[in-house]
CSV table of C-alpha atoms in Angstrom, one decimal:
chain,number,residue,atom,x,y,z
E,270,MET,CA,-14.5,-18.9,9.3
E,271,ASP,CA,-17.4,-18.3,6.9
E,272,LYS,CA,-16.4,-17.9,3.2
E,273,PRO,CA,-13.3,-15.8,3.2
E,274,LEU,CA,-13.9,-12.1,2.1
E,275,VAL,CA,-11.5,-9.7,0.2
E,276,LYS,CA,-8.4,-8.5,2.1
E,277,SER,CA,-6.7,-6.9,-0.9
E,278,LEU,CA,-8.0,-6.0,-4.4
E,279,ASN,CA,-5.8,-5.6,-7.3
E,280,HIS,CA,-6.8,-2.2,-8.8
E,281,THR,CA,-5.4,-3.2,-12.2
E,282,TYR,CA,-8.3,-5.6,-12.7
E,283,SER,CA,-11.1,-4.1,-10.5
E,284,LYS,CA,-13.0,-2.4,-13.4
E,285,LYS,CA,-13.1,-5.6,-15.4
E,286,LEU,CA,-14.0,-7.6,-12.3
E,287,LEU,CA,-17.0,-5.3,-11.6
E,288,GLU,CA,-18.1,-5.4,-15.2
E,289,TYR,CA,-17.8,-9.2,-15.6
E,290,ASN,CA,-20.0,-9.4,-12.5
E,291,GLY,CA,-22.8,-7.3,-13.7
E,292,PHE,CA,-22.1,-4.0,-12.1
E,293,THR,CA,-22.5,-0.6,-14.0
E,294,VAL,CA,-19.3,1.4,-13.7
E,295,THR,CA,-20.3,5.1,-13.9
E,296,GLN,CA,-17.2,7.0,-13.4
E,297,GLN,CA,-13.4,6.5,-12.9
E,298,VAL,CA,-11.8,8.4,-10.1
E,299,GLY,CA,-8.0,7.9,-10.4
E,300,THR,CA,-7.8,4.2,-10.4
E,301,LEU,CA,-11.0,3.7,-8.4
E,302,TYR,CA,-14.5,3.3,-9.9
E,303,LYS,CA,-18.0,4.6,-8.9
E,304,VAL,CA,-20.6,2.0,-9.2
E,305,ALA,CA,-24.3,2.6,-9.8
E,306,GLY,CA,-26.4,2.0,-6.7
E,307,PHE,CA,-23.6,2.8,-4.1
E,308,ASP,CA,-24.2,6.4,-3.5
E,309,ASN,CA,-22.6,6.7,-0.3
E,310,TYR,CA,-19.5,4.9,-1.4
E,311,ASN,CA,-19.4,7.1,-4.5
E,312,TYR,CA,-19.3,10.1,-2.3
E,313,LEU,CA,-16.3,8.7,-0.5
E,314,LEU,CA,-14.5,8.7,-3.8
E,315,ASP,CA,-15.3,12.2,-4.3
E,316,ILE,CA,-13.8,13.1,-0.9
E,317,ASN,CA,-10.7,11.1,-2.2
E,318,ALA,CA,-10.6,13.1,-5.2
E,319,VAL,CA,-10.8,16.5,-3.2
E,320,PHE,CA,-7.7,15.3,-1.5
E,321,SER,CA,-5.7,13.5,-4.0
E,322,ASN,CA,-5.0,14.1,-7.6
E,323,SER,CA,-4.8,10.3,-8.4
E,324,PRO,CA,-6.8,8.5,-5.9
E,325,ARG,CA,-5.7,4.8,-5.6
E,326,LEU,CA,-6.6,1.9,-3.2
E,327,ASP,CA,-10.2,1.5,-2.3
E,328,PRO,CA,-11.6,3.2,0.7
E,329,VAL,CA,-13.0,0.9,3.2
E,330,ASP,CA,-15.2,2.7,5.6
E,331,ARG,CA,-14.6,1.6,9.3
E,332,THR,CA,-18.1,3.3,10.2
E,333,GLY,CA,-20.0,1.0,8.0
E,334,PHE,CA,-21.9,4.0,6.6
E,335,CYS,CA,-20.5,3.6,3.1
E,336,LEU,CA,-20.6,0.0,1.8
E,337,SER,CA,-19.1,-0.7,-1.6
E,338,ALA,CA,-19.7,-3.3,-4.1
E,339,ILE,CA,-16.7,-5.4,-2.7
E,340,ARG,CA,-17.4,-7.3,0.5
E,341,TRP,CA,-14.2,-6.5,2.5
E,342,ALA,CA,-12.9,-8.8,5.3
E,343,SER,CA,-13.6,-7.6,8.7
E,344,VAL,CA,-12.0,-4.4,9.6
E,345,ARG,CA,-11.3,-2.8,12.9
E,346,PRO,CA,-14.5,-1.0,13.4
E,347,TRP,CA,-14.4,2.8,14.3
E,348,GLN,CA,-15.0,3.5,17.8
E,349,ILE,CA,-15.0,6.9,19.4
E,350,PRO,CA,-12.2,7.2,21.8
E,351,THR,CA,-13.1,8.2,25.2
E,352,GLN,CA,-9.9,8.1,27.2
E,353,GLN,CA,-6.9,10.5,26.6
E,354,ILE,CA,-3.5,9.3,26.7
E,355,ASP,CA,-0.1,10.7,25.8
E,356,LEU,CA,2.3,9.6,23.2
E,357,GLU,CA,4.7,7.7,25.5
E,358,GLN,CA,1.7,5.9,27.0
E,359,ALA,CA,0.3,5.0,23.6
E,360,MET,CA,3.7,3.7,22.2
E,361,HIS,CA,4.4,1.9,25.5
E,362,GLN,CA,1.0,0.0,25.6
E,363,ARG,CA,1.3,-1.0,21.9
E,364,VAL,CA,4.7,-2.5,22.5
E,365,LEU,CA,3.5,-4.4,25.5
E,366,ASP,CA,0.5,-5.7,23.7
E,367,LEU,CA,2.7,-7.0,20.8
E,368,CYS,CA,5.2,-8.5,23.1
E,369,ASN,CA,2.5,-10.3,25.0
E,370,THR,CA,1.9,-12.4,21.9
E,371,ARG,CA,5.1,-14.3,22.8
E,372,GLN,CA,5.8,-14.6,19.1
E,373,ARG,CA,8.9,-13.4,17.3
E,374,LEU,CA,8.3,-9.7,16.1
E,375,ASN,CA,9.8,-8.8,12.7
E,376,LEU,CA,10.0,-5.0,12.5
E,377,PHE,CA,10.1,-3.6,9.1
E,378,TRP,CA,12.5,-0.7,9.3
E,379,SER,CA,12.7,1.5,6.2
E,380,GLY,CA,14.8,4.3,7.9
E,381,GLY,CA,11.9,6.7,7.7
E,382,ILE,CA,10.0,8.5,10.6
E,383,ASP,CA,7.3,6.0,11.3
E,384,SER,CA,9.4,2.8,11.2
E,385,THR,CA,12.3,4.5,13.3
E,386,ALA,CA,9.7,5.6,15.8
E,387,ILE,CA,8.5,1.9,16.0
E,388,VAL,CA,11.8,0.5,16.5
E,389,THR,CA,12.5,3.3,19.1
E,390,ALA,CA,9.3,2.3,21.0
E,391,PHE,CA,10.6,-1.2,21.2
E,392,LEU,CA,14.0,-0.3,22.2
E,393,LYS,CA,12.5,1.8,25.0
E,394,ASN,CA,9.7,-0.6,26.2
E,395,ALA,CA,10.1,-4.3,25.1
E,396,PRO,CA,10.9,-6.3,28.2
E,397,ASP,CA,13.1,-8.6,25.9
E,398,ILE,CA,14.6,-7.0,22.8
E,399,GLY,CA,15.6,-10.3,21.7
E,400,GLN,CA,12.0,-11.1,20.7
E,401,CYS,CA,12.5,-8.7,17.8
E,402,ARG,CA,14.2,-8.8,14.5
E,403,ILE,CA,14.8,-5.8,12.4
E,404,ILE,CA,14.1,-6.4,8.6
E,405,TYR,CA,15.9,-3.8,6.5
E,406,SER,CA,17.5,-3.2,3.1
E,407,PRO,CA,20.4,-1.1,2.1
E,408,TRP,CA,18.0,1.8,1.4
E,409,SER,CA,17.1,1.8,5.1
E,410,THR,CA,20.7,2.4,6.0
E,411,TYR,CA,21.1,5.1,3.3
E,412,GLU,CA,18.0,7.0,4.7
E,413,HIS,CA,19.2,6.8,8.4
E,414,PRO,CA,22.8,5.7,8.7
E,415,GLU,CA,23.3,6.9,12.2
E,416,PHE,CA,20.3,5.0,13.6
E,417,PHE,CA,21.6,1.8,11.9
E,418,LYS,CA,24.8,2.1,13.8
E,419,ILE,CA,22.7,2.2,16.9
E,420,LEU,CA,20.9,-1.0,16.0
E,421,GLN,CA,24.1,-2.8,15.0
E,422,ASN,CA,25.5,-2.3,18.6
E,423,ILE,CA,22.4,-3.7,20.4
E,424,PRO,CA,23.1,-7.1,21.7
E,425,LYS,CA,20.6,-9.8,21.0
E,426,LEU,CA,18.8,-7.8,18.3
E,427,ASP,CA,18.8,-9.6,15.0
E,428,LEU,CA,19.2,-7.5,11.8
E,429,ILE,CA,18.1,-9.1,8.5
E,430,ASP,CA,18.9,-7.5,5.2
E,431,ILE,CA,16.2,-8.7,2.8
E,432,SER,CA,17.8,-7.2,-0.4
E,433,GLY,CA,19.3,-9.3,-3.2
E,434,ASP,CA,17.5,-12.6,-3.5
E,435,ARG,CA,16.4,-12.9,0.1
E,436,TYR,CA,13.0,-11.3,-0.4
E,437,PHE,CA,12.2,-13.9,-3.0
E,438,ASN,CA,12.3,-16.8,-0.2
E,439,LEU,CA,11.3,-14.9,2.8
E,440,ASP,CA,10.1,-17.3,5.4
E,441,LEU,CA,10.1,-15.6,8.8
E,442,ASP,CA,8.3,-17.1,11.8
E,443,GLY,CA,6.2,-14.9,14.1
E,444,ILE,CA,4.5,-11.6,13.3
E,445,MET,CA,5.3,-9.0,10.6
E,446,ILE,CA,5.1,-5.6,11.9
E,447,SER,CA,4.9,-2.7,9.3
E,448,GLY,CA,5.0,1.1,9.7
E,449,ASN,CA,1.4,1.2,8.5
E,450,PRO,CA,-0.8,3.2,8.7
E,451,GLY,CA,1.5,5.8,10.3
E,452,ASP,CA,0.7,8.3,7.5
E,453,GLU,CA,-3.1,7.9,7.7
E,454,LEU,CA,-3.4,8.3,11.4
E,455,HIS,CA,-1.5,11.7,10.9
E,456,ALA,CA,-3.8,12.9,8.0
E,457,SER,CA,-1.6,11.6,5.3
E,458,LEU,CA,-0.3,14.8,4.6
E,459,ASP,CA,1.7,14.4,1.5
E,460,GLN,CA,4.1,17.1,0.4
E,461,SER,CA,2.5,17.7,-3.0
E,462,PHE,CA,-0.7,18.7,-1.1
E,463,PHE,CA,1.1,20.8,1.4
E,464,ASP,CA,3.2,22.7,-1.3
E,465,GLN,CA,0.1,23.1,-3.3
E,466,HIS,CA,-2.0,24.7,-0.7
E,467,GLY,CA,0.4,25.9,2.1
E,468,TYR,CA,0.3,25.7,5.8
E,469,ASP,CA,-2.3,28.3,6.7
E,470,PHE,CA,-4.8,26.8,4.2
E,471,LEU,CA,-4.8,23.5,6.3
E,472,PHE,CA,-6.6,25.5,9.1
E,473,THR,CA,-9.3,27.2,6.9
E,474,PRO,CA,-12.9,25.7,7.0
E,475,TRP,CA,-13.3,22.4,5.2
E,476,GLN,CA,-16.7,23.4,3.6
E,477,ASP,CA,-15.1,26.2,1.5
E,478,PHE,CA,-12.5,23.9,0.1
E,479,PHE,CA,-14.7,21.1,-0.6
E,480,TYR,CA,-17.5,23.2,-2.2
E,481,LYS,CA,-14.9,24.9,-4.4
E,482,GLN,CA,-13.7,21.5,-5.6
E,483,ASN,CA,-17.1,19.9,-6.0
E,484,PRO,CA,-20.0,22.5,-5.9
E,485,ASP,CA,-22.8,20.0,-5.2
E,486,ASP,CA,-25.0,20.5,-2.0
E,487,ALA,CA,-25.8,16.7,-1.7
E,488,PHE,CA,-22.0,16.1,-1.4
E,489,ILE,CA,-21.5,18.5,1.3
E,490,GLU,CA,-24.5,17.2,3.2
E,491,PHE,CA,-23.0,13.7,2.8
E,492,CYS,CA,-19.7,14.8,4.3
E,493,GLN,CA,-21.4,16.6,7.3
E,494,ASN,CA,-23.1,13.3,7.9
E,495,HIS,CA,-20.0,11.2,7.7
E,496,PHE,CA,-17.9,13.6,9.6
E,497,ALA,CA,-20.4,13.5,12.4
E,498,LEU,CA,-19.7,9.8,13.0
E,499,SER,CA,-16.2,10.8,14.1
E,500,GLY,CA,-17.8,11.9,17.5
E,501,ARG,CA,-16.0,15.3,17.5
E,502,GLU,CA,-15.9,18.6,15.7
E,503,ILE,CA,-14.5,18.5,12.2
E,504,THR,CA,-13.8,22.0,11.3
E,505,THR,CA,-10.8,22.6,9.4
E,506,VAL,CA,-9.4,21.0,6.1
E,507,LEU,CA,-6.7,19.3,8.2
E,508,GLU,CA,-9.3,17.7,10.5
E,509,ALA,CA,-11.3,16.6,7.5
E,510,ARG,CA,-8.4,15.1,5.9
E,511,TRP,CA,-7.5,13.2,9.1
E,512,TRP,CA,-10.9,11.9,9.5
E,513,PHE,CA,-11.2,10.7,5.8
E,514,TYR,CA,-7.9,8.8,6.0
E,515,ILE,CA,-8.3,7.4,9.5
E,516,SER,CA,-11.9,6.2,8.9
E,517,SER,CA,-11.8,5.1,5.1
E,518,LYS,CA,-8.3,4.7,3.8
E,519,LEU,CA,-6.1,2.9,6.3
E,520,THR,CA,-7.7,-0.5,5.8
E,521,SER,CA,-6.6,-0.9,2.2
E,522,ILE,CA,-3.3,0.7,2.7
E,523,LEU,CA,-2.5,-1.9,5.3
E,524,ASN,CA,-3.2,-4.7,2.9
E,525,SER,CA,-1.7,-3.4,-0.2
E,526,ASN,CA,2.0,-3.9,-0.9
E,527,ASN,CA,3.1,-5.7,2.4
E,528,LEU,CA,0.5,-8.4,2.2
E,529,SER,CA,1.5,-9.6,-1.4
E,530,LEU,CA,5.0,-9.8,-0.3
E,531,PHE,CA,4.2,-12.7,1.9
E,532,VAL,CA,1.3,-14.4,0.2
E,533,SER,CA,3.2,-14.5,-3.2
E,534,GLU,CA,5.6,-16.9,-1.6
E,535,SER,CA,3.2,-19.8,-0.7
E,536,ALA,CA,-0.4,-20.5,0.1
E,537,GLY,CA,0.5,-21.0,3.7
E,538,PHE,CA,0.7,-17.5,4.9
E,539,ASP,CA,-1.8,-16.3,7.3
E,540,PRO,CA,-2.7,-12.6,6.6
E,541,SER,CA,-3.5,-12.0,10.3
E,542,ARG,CA,0.3,-12.4,10.9
E,543,LEU,CA,0.8,-8.9,9.2
E,544,ILE,CA,0.1,-6.2,11.5
E,545,GLY,CA,0.3,-2.4,11.1
E,546,PHE,CA,2.0,-1.0,14.3
E,547,PHE,CA,-0.3,2.0,14.4
E,548,ASP,CA,-3.4,0.2,13.6
E,549,CYS,CA,-4.6,0.1,17.1
E,550,ASP,CA,-7.0,1.6,19.6
E,551,VAL,CA,-4.3,2.9,21.8
E,552,TYR,CA,-2.6,5.1,19.1
E,553,GLU,CA,-6.0,6.3,17.9
E,554,GLN,CA,-6.9,7.3,21.6
E,555,PHE,CA,-3.7,9.5,21.5
E,556,ILE,CA,-4.1,11.1,18.0
E,557,TYR,CA,-7.9,11.6,18.5
E,558,PHE,CA,-7.3,14.3,21.1
E,559,ASN,CA,-4.2,15.6,19.7
E,560,THR,CA,-4.8,16.3,16.0
E,561,ASP,CA,-3.4,19.9,16.6
E,562,LYS,CA,0.0,18.2,17.0
E,563,ILE,CA,-0.1,16.6,13.5
E,564,ILE,CA,2.0,19.3,12.0
E,565,LEU,CA,3.8,21.6,14.5
E,566,SER,CA,5.5,24.2,12.0
E,567,GLN,CA,5.0,26.1,8.9
E,568,ASN,CA,7.7,23.9,7.3
E,569,TYR,CA,6.7,20.4,5.8
E,570,ALA,CA,9.3,19.0,8.1
E,571,GLY,CA,7.0,19.8,11.1
E,572,TRP,CA,4.8,17.0,10.0
E,573,LYS,CA,5.0,14.1,12.5
E,574,GLN,CA,7.3,16.2,14.6
E,575,ILE,CA,5.9,14.4,17.5
E,576,LEU,CA,7.3,11.1,16.3
E,577,LYS,CA,10.6,12.7,15.6
E,578,ASP,CA,10.7,14.2,19.1
E,579,TYR,CA,10.0,10.7,20.3
E,580,CYS,CA,12.9,9.1,18.6
E,581,HIS,CA,15.1,12.0,19.6
E,582,SER,CA,14.4,11.3,23.3
E,583,TYR,CA,16.2,8.0,22.7
E,584,ASP,CA,18.8,8.5,20.1
E,585,LYS,CA,19.6,12.3,20.5
E,586,PHE,CA,20.1,13.0,16.9
E,587,ASP,CA,19.5,16.8,16.7
E,588,GLU,CA,19.8,17.3,13.1
E,589,TRP,CA,17.4,14.4,12.1
E,590,ARG,CA,14.9,15.8,14.6
E,591,ILE,CA,14.9,19.2,12.8
E,592,THR,CA,15.4,18.5,9.1
E,593,LYS,CA,14.1,15.0,8.6
E,594,SER,CA,10.9,14.9,6.5
E,595,LYS,CA,8.6,12.3,5.0
E,596,PHE,CA,10.3,10.4,2.2
E,597,GLY,CA,8.2,7.8,0.4
E,598,SER,CA,9.4,4.3,1.2
E,599,ILE,CA,9.2,2.3,-2.1
E,600,GLN,CA,11.5,-0.5,-1.3
E,601,ILE,CA,9.0,-3.0,-0.2
E,602,GLY,CA,6.7,-2.1,-3.0
E,603,VAL,CA,9.4,-2.8,-5.5
E,604,TYR,CA,10.3,-6.1,-3.7
E,605,THR,CA,6.7,-7.1,-3.7
E,606,TRP,CA,6.1,-6.4,-7.5
E,607,LYS,CA,9.2,-8.3,-8.5
E,608,LYS,CA,8.4,-11.3,-6.3
E,609,GLU,CA,4.8,-11.4,-7.5
E,610,ILE,CA,5.8,-11.2,-11.3
E,611,LEU,CA,8.8,-13.5,-11.2
E,612,ASN,CA,7.2,-16.1,-9.0
E,613,ASN,CA,4.2,-15.9,-11.3
E,614,ARG,CA,2.0,-15.2,-8.3
E,615,ARG,CA,0.0,-12.4,-9.8
E,616,ASN,CA,-3.5,-12.0,-8.3
E,617,LEU,CA,-6.9,-10.4,-8.8
E,618,MET,CA,-7.5,-10.3,-5.2
E,619,ILE,CA,-6.2,-11.7,-2.0
E,620,LEU,CA,-8.7,-13.2,0.4
E,621,GLU,CA,-8.6,-13.0,4.1
E,622,ASP,CA,-7.4,-16.8,4.5
E,623,GLY,CA,-4.4,-15.8,2.2
E,624,LYS,CA,-5.7,-17.3,-1.0
E,625,CYS,CA,-4.6,-15.6,-4.1
E,626,VAL,CA,-7.5,-15.4,-6.6
E,627,SER,CA,-6.0,-15.7,-10.0
E,628,THR,CA,-6.5,-16.9,-13.6
E,629,LYS,CA,-3.8,-18.7,-15.3
E,630,ASN,CA,-2.8,-16.3,-17.9
E,631,LEU,CA,-2.4,-13.1,-15.8
E,632,PRO,CA,-1.7,-10.4,-16.7
E,633,LEU,CA,-3.9,-11.2,-19.7
E,634,LEU,CA,-7.5,-11.5,-18.4
E,635,SER,CA,-10.7,-12.1,-20.3
E,636,LYS,CA,-14.4,-12.6,-19.3
E,637,LYS,CA,-14.2,-16.2,-20.3
E,638,GLU,CA,-11.2,-16.7,-18.0
E,639,TRP,CA,-13.0,-15.1,-15.1
E,640,GLY,CA,-16.2,-17.1,-16.0
E,641,ARG,CA,-14.3,-20.4,-15.2
E,642,ILE,CA,-13.8,-19.4,-11.6
E,643,GLN,CA,-16.5,-16.8,-11.1
E,644,HIS,CA,-18.9,-19.2,-9.2
E,645,GLN,CA,-16.4,-19.7,-6.4
E,646,TYR,CA,-16.2,-15.9,-5.6
E,647,GLN,CA,-19.8,-14.7,-5.9
E,648,HIS,CA,-19.9,-14.1,-2.2
E,649,VAL,CA,-17.2,-11.4,-2.3
E,650,PHE,CA,-19.5,-8.9,-4.2
E,651,ARG,CA,-22.4,-6.9,-2.8
E,652,TYR,CA,-25.2,-5.9,-5.0
E,653,PRO,CA,-27.2,-2.8,-4.6
E,654,ASN,CA,-30.4,-4.6,-4.0
E,655,THR,CA,-28.8,-6.1,-0.8
E,656,LEU,CA,-27.9,-2.7,0.7
H,676,MET,CA,-8.4,-20.1,-32.7
H,677,THR,CA,-10.1,-17.3,-34.9
H,678,GLN,CA,-8.1,-15.1,-37.3
H,679,GLN,CA,-8.9,-12.1,-35.1
H,680,GLU,CA,-7.3,-13.8,-32.1
H,681,ILE,CA,-4.3,-14.7,-34.1
H,682,PHE,CA,-3.8,-11.1,-35.2
H,683,TYR,CA,-4.0,-9.8,-31.7
H,684,LYS,CA,-1.7,-12.5,-30.3
H,685,LEU,CA,0.9,-11.6,-33.0
H,686,LEU,CA,0.4,-7.9,-32.4
H,687,ILE,CA,0.9,-8.1,-28.7
H,688,ALA,CA,3.9,-10.6,-29.0
H,689,ASN,CA,5.5,-8.2,-31.4
H,690,VAL,CA,5.1,-5.2,-29.1
H,691,VAL,CA,6.3,-7.2,-26.0
H,692,GLY,CA,9.1,-8.1,-28.0
H,693,TRP,CA,10.3,-4.5,-28.5
H,694,TYR,CA,9.8,-3.7,-24.8
H,695,LEU,CA,12.0,-6.8,-23.9
H,696,ASP,CA,14.7,-5.8,-26.4
H,697,ASP,CA,14.7,-2.1,-25.0
H,698,ALA,CA,15.0,-3.5,-21.5
H,699,ARG,CA,17.8,-6.0,-22.3
H,700,ILE,CA,19.8,-3.3,-24.3
H,701,GLN,CA,19.5,-1.1,-21.3
H,702,LEU,CA,20.9,-3.6,-18.9
H,703,HIS,CA,23.7,-4.7,-21.2
H,704,ARG,CA,24.9,-1.0,-21.6
H,705,GLU,CA,24.8,-0.7,-17.9
H,706,LEU,CA,26.9,-4.0,-17.6
H,707,TYR,CA,29.7,-2.3,-19.5
H,708,SER,CA,29.5,1.1,-17.8
H,709,MET,CA,29.4,-0.5,-14.3
H,710,GLY,CA,31.7,-3.3,-14.9
H,711,ASP,CA,34.3,-2.1,-12.4
H,712,ASP,CA,31.8,-2.4,-9.4
H,713,PRO,CA,31.3,-6.0,-8.4
H,714,ILE,CA,28.0,-5.4,-6.6
H,715,LEU,CA,26.3,-3.4,-9.4
H,716,LEU,CA,27.6,-6.1,-11.9
H,717,LYS,CA,26.1,-8.9,-9.9
H,718,ARG,CA,22.7,-7.0,-9.8
H,719,ARG,CA,22.7,-6.3,-13.5
H,720,PHE,CA,23.6,-10.1,-14.3
H,721,ARG,CA,20.7,-11.0,-11.9
H,722,MET,CA,18.3,-8.6,-13.7
H,723,LEU,CA,19.3,-10.1,-17.0
H,724,SER,CA,18.5,-13.6,-15.7
H,725,GLN,CA,15.1,-12.4,-14.4
H,726,LEU,CA,14.4,-10.7,-17.6
H,727,ALA,CA,14.9,-14.0,-19.5
H,728,ASN,CA,12.7,-15.8,-17.1
H,729,TYR,CA,10.0,-13.3,-17.6
H,730,GLU,CA,10.4,-13.5,-21.2
H,731,SER,CA,9.8,-17.2,-21.2
H,732,GLN,CA,6.8,-16.8,-19.0
H,733,ILE,CA,5.0,-14.1,-20.8
H,734,TYR,CA,5.3,-15.6,-24.4
H,735,LYS,CA,3.7,-18.8,-23.0
H,736,LYS,CA,0.7,-16.8,-21.7
H,737,ILE,CA,0.2,-14.8,-24.7
H,738,TYR,CA,0.2,-17.9,-26.8
H,739,ASN,CA,-2.3,-19.6,-24.3
H,740,PHE,CA,-4.4,-16.6,-23.8
H,741,SER,CA,-7.7,-16.7,-25.8
H,742,SER,CA,-10.2,-13.8,-26.1
H,743,ASN,CA,-12.4,-12.3,-28.9
H,744,ASN,CA,-12.1,-9.0,-27.3
H,745,PRO,CA,-9.2,-6.9,-28.6
H,746,SER,CA,-9.1,-4.6,-25.6
H,747,ASP,CA,-8.2,-7.8,-23.5
H,748,TYR,CA,-5.0,-7.8,-25.4
H,749,THR,CA,-4.3,-4.3,-25.8
H,750,ASP,CA,-5.1,-3.2,-22.1
H,751,THR,CA,-2.4,-5.8,-21.1
H,752,LEU,CA,0.3,-4.0,-22.9
H,753,ILE,CA,0.4,-1.1,-20.4
H,754,GLN,CA,0.5,-3.9,-17.7
H,755,ILE,CA,3.3,-5.8,-19.3
H,756,LYS,CA,5.3,-2.6,-19.7
H,757,ASP,CA,4.8,-1.8,-16.2
H,758,GLU,CA,6.0,-5.3,-15.1
H,759,LEU,CA,9.2,-5.0,-17.2
H,760,LEU,CA,9.9,-1.6,-15.5
H,761,HIS,CA,9.8,-3.3,-12.1
H,762,ILE,CA,12.1,-6.1,-13.1
H,763,ILE,CA,14.7,-3.6,-14.2
H,764,ASN,CA,14.1,-1.2,-11.4
H,765,LYS,CA,17.3,-0.2,-9.8
H,766,ASN,CA,15.7,0.2,-6.4
H,767,GLY,CA,15.1,-3.6,-6.2
C-alpha cells in the first residue's frame, strides 16, 4: 500500500486541520467547510445544504468530479448500472458474495428496517446460517421484539449482546456487516425533510427547488453537469436527492461511527473488515432502475416499503409491515463515543490502515501540537494547485 | 508557561469542574431514585466510575496542554461538555 489515505475525518477538528495546513476556509456549511480553490467540491456542500439544515460528514464524490482538500482512501467508484435485477436477486447475490468470503459474518442488528432486512436476507439465502453472528443490544429488542423471538429460536445462530461493558472490549473475528448505507441508497429521506415539504413536493422539478434555495445560475449549471454523470435522467427532487446521497454521501457515512468502534480498541483492526451490506454493485443495480419504489405511499411509513415487504415475506408480521417507519439508530454511535473517550482513543482522523491520527492532549488541540506530527501526514492533503 | 497560559488553564479547569459536578450530582440523584432496580443501579454505578476515570484523564490533559491561543482552550469547552453528556448518556 502507498501511504495510507483518510478513511474517516473527525469534523470537530477539520477546520483547525485545514487552517493549520495552510488552506483558506471561506464558509462554514453545517459542520463542513468550503475551501478556496475547490469550487466543484464547494458546490457539493451547497447541494448538501439544500437537502439538510445541518450538513455533517464530508461528501466524498464517487464520480471523481469534485475533489476536496482531503485525500480520501479509495472509494467504490461510481459505475452506471446496465443490468436490471429485482430485490430478491440483489439480496440473494449480496448474501452469497459475503458468505463466499468463508469468514464469520457479524451482522449488526438494531431492530430497524435496514438491519432487519439484512438479517432476513441471510436467513433466507445463507447456505449455512452458523456462519453468522447477530450483534445486538437491548435497544434492538425494544425496537423489534417479535423478530428477536424468531432469532432466539434459530439453531446454530449466535446472538451477542454488546451492551454493558462488552463493547469496550469487542474482539470479534471475521467481517463486521453494518446496515449502511441503506439510508443513502434510498435517498436518505429523513422525516424532517418529508414533514417540511410533503409527499407531492418530492416529485416536482429539482431545478425549481434548488433555485429557490440558492438562486445562482452557476450552481444550477454545476448540478446539471454532476447529475449527468448518473447516466440517467434526474428530473425530480427525490431523484436529485437520491443521486446526491448515493454518489457523494455514502462513503463518509460508512466510515463514521462504526469504524471508530473497532479501531478505538487497538491498532490491529483492519478497516476493510467493516463492510456496509448495501454498499455493493448488486444493490445499486436494483435501486438504479427502481427509484420510483423508494417511497410507496403518501405516509412517511411508505419509505423503504420494499424492504419491509421483503422482511414480511419471511416473518409475516403484518402490523410491522404497515406501521414501521425509520427510527434513527443511535446505539452504536453512543457506544463508539463512550469507548473512544474512556479508552482515550480520540482521533483527528483514521487512515485506511486503521491508524488513529491523534495528538496527546485531545480533545485539546493546538497548532504547536499538530506541528509535531504534521510532517507525517502531508500526503493526506490536496492543494488547489494540484487539481 | 506564560501568565496567559496559566490564566486559560485555570479558567478551563474551573468550568470543567462545574460540568463534572453537575454530571455527578445528576447521577447521584438517579442512584437514589432508581435504587430499587438492580440493573439501573448497576448502570449508574458504572457511569459514576467512568466519570471518575474521565475526570482524572481530562485534568491531566488540561495541565499538560500548552497554547498561547485562547481559542484553543475555549473551543474545547464545548467538546468536553459534549463528551460528558456521552458518558452519562442513558442510551449507552
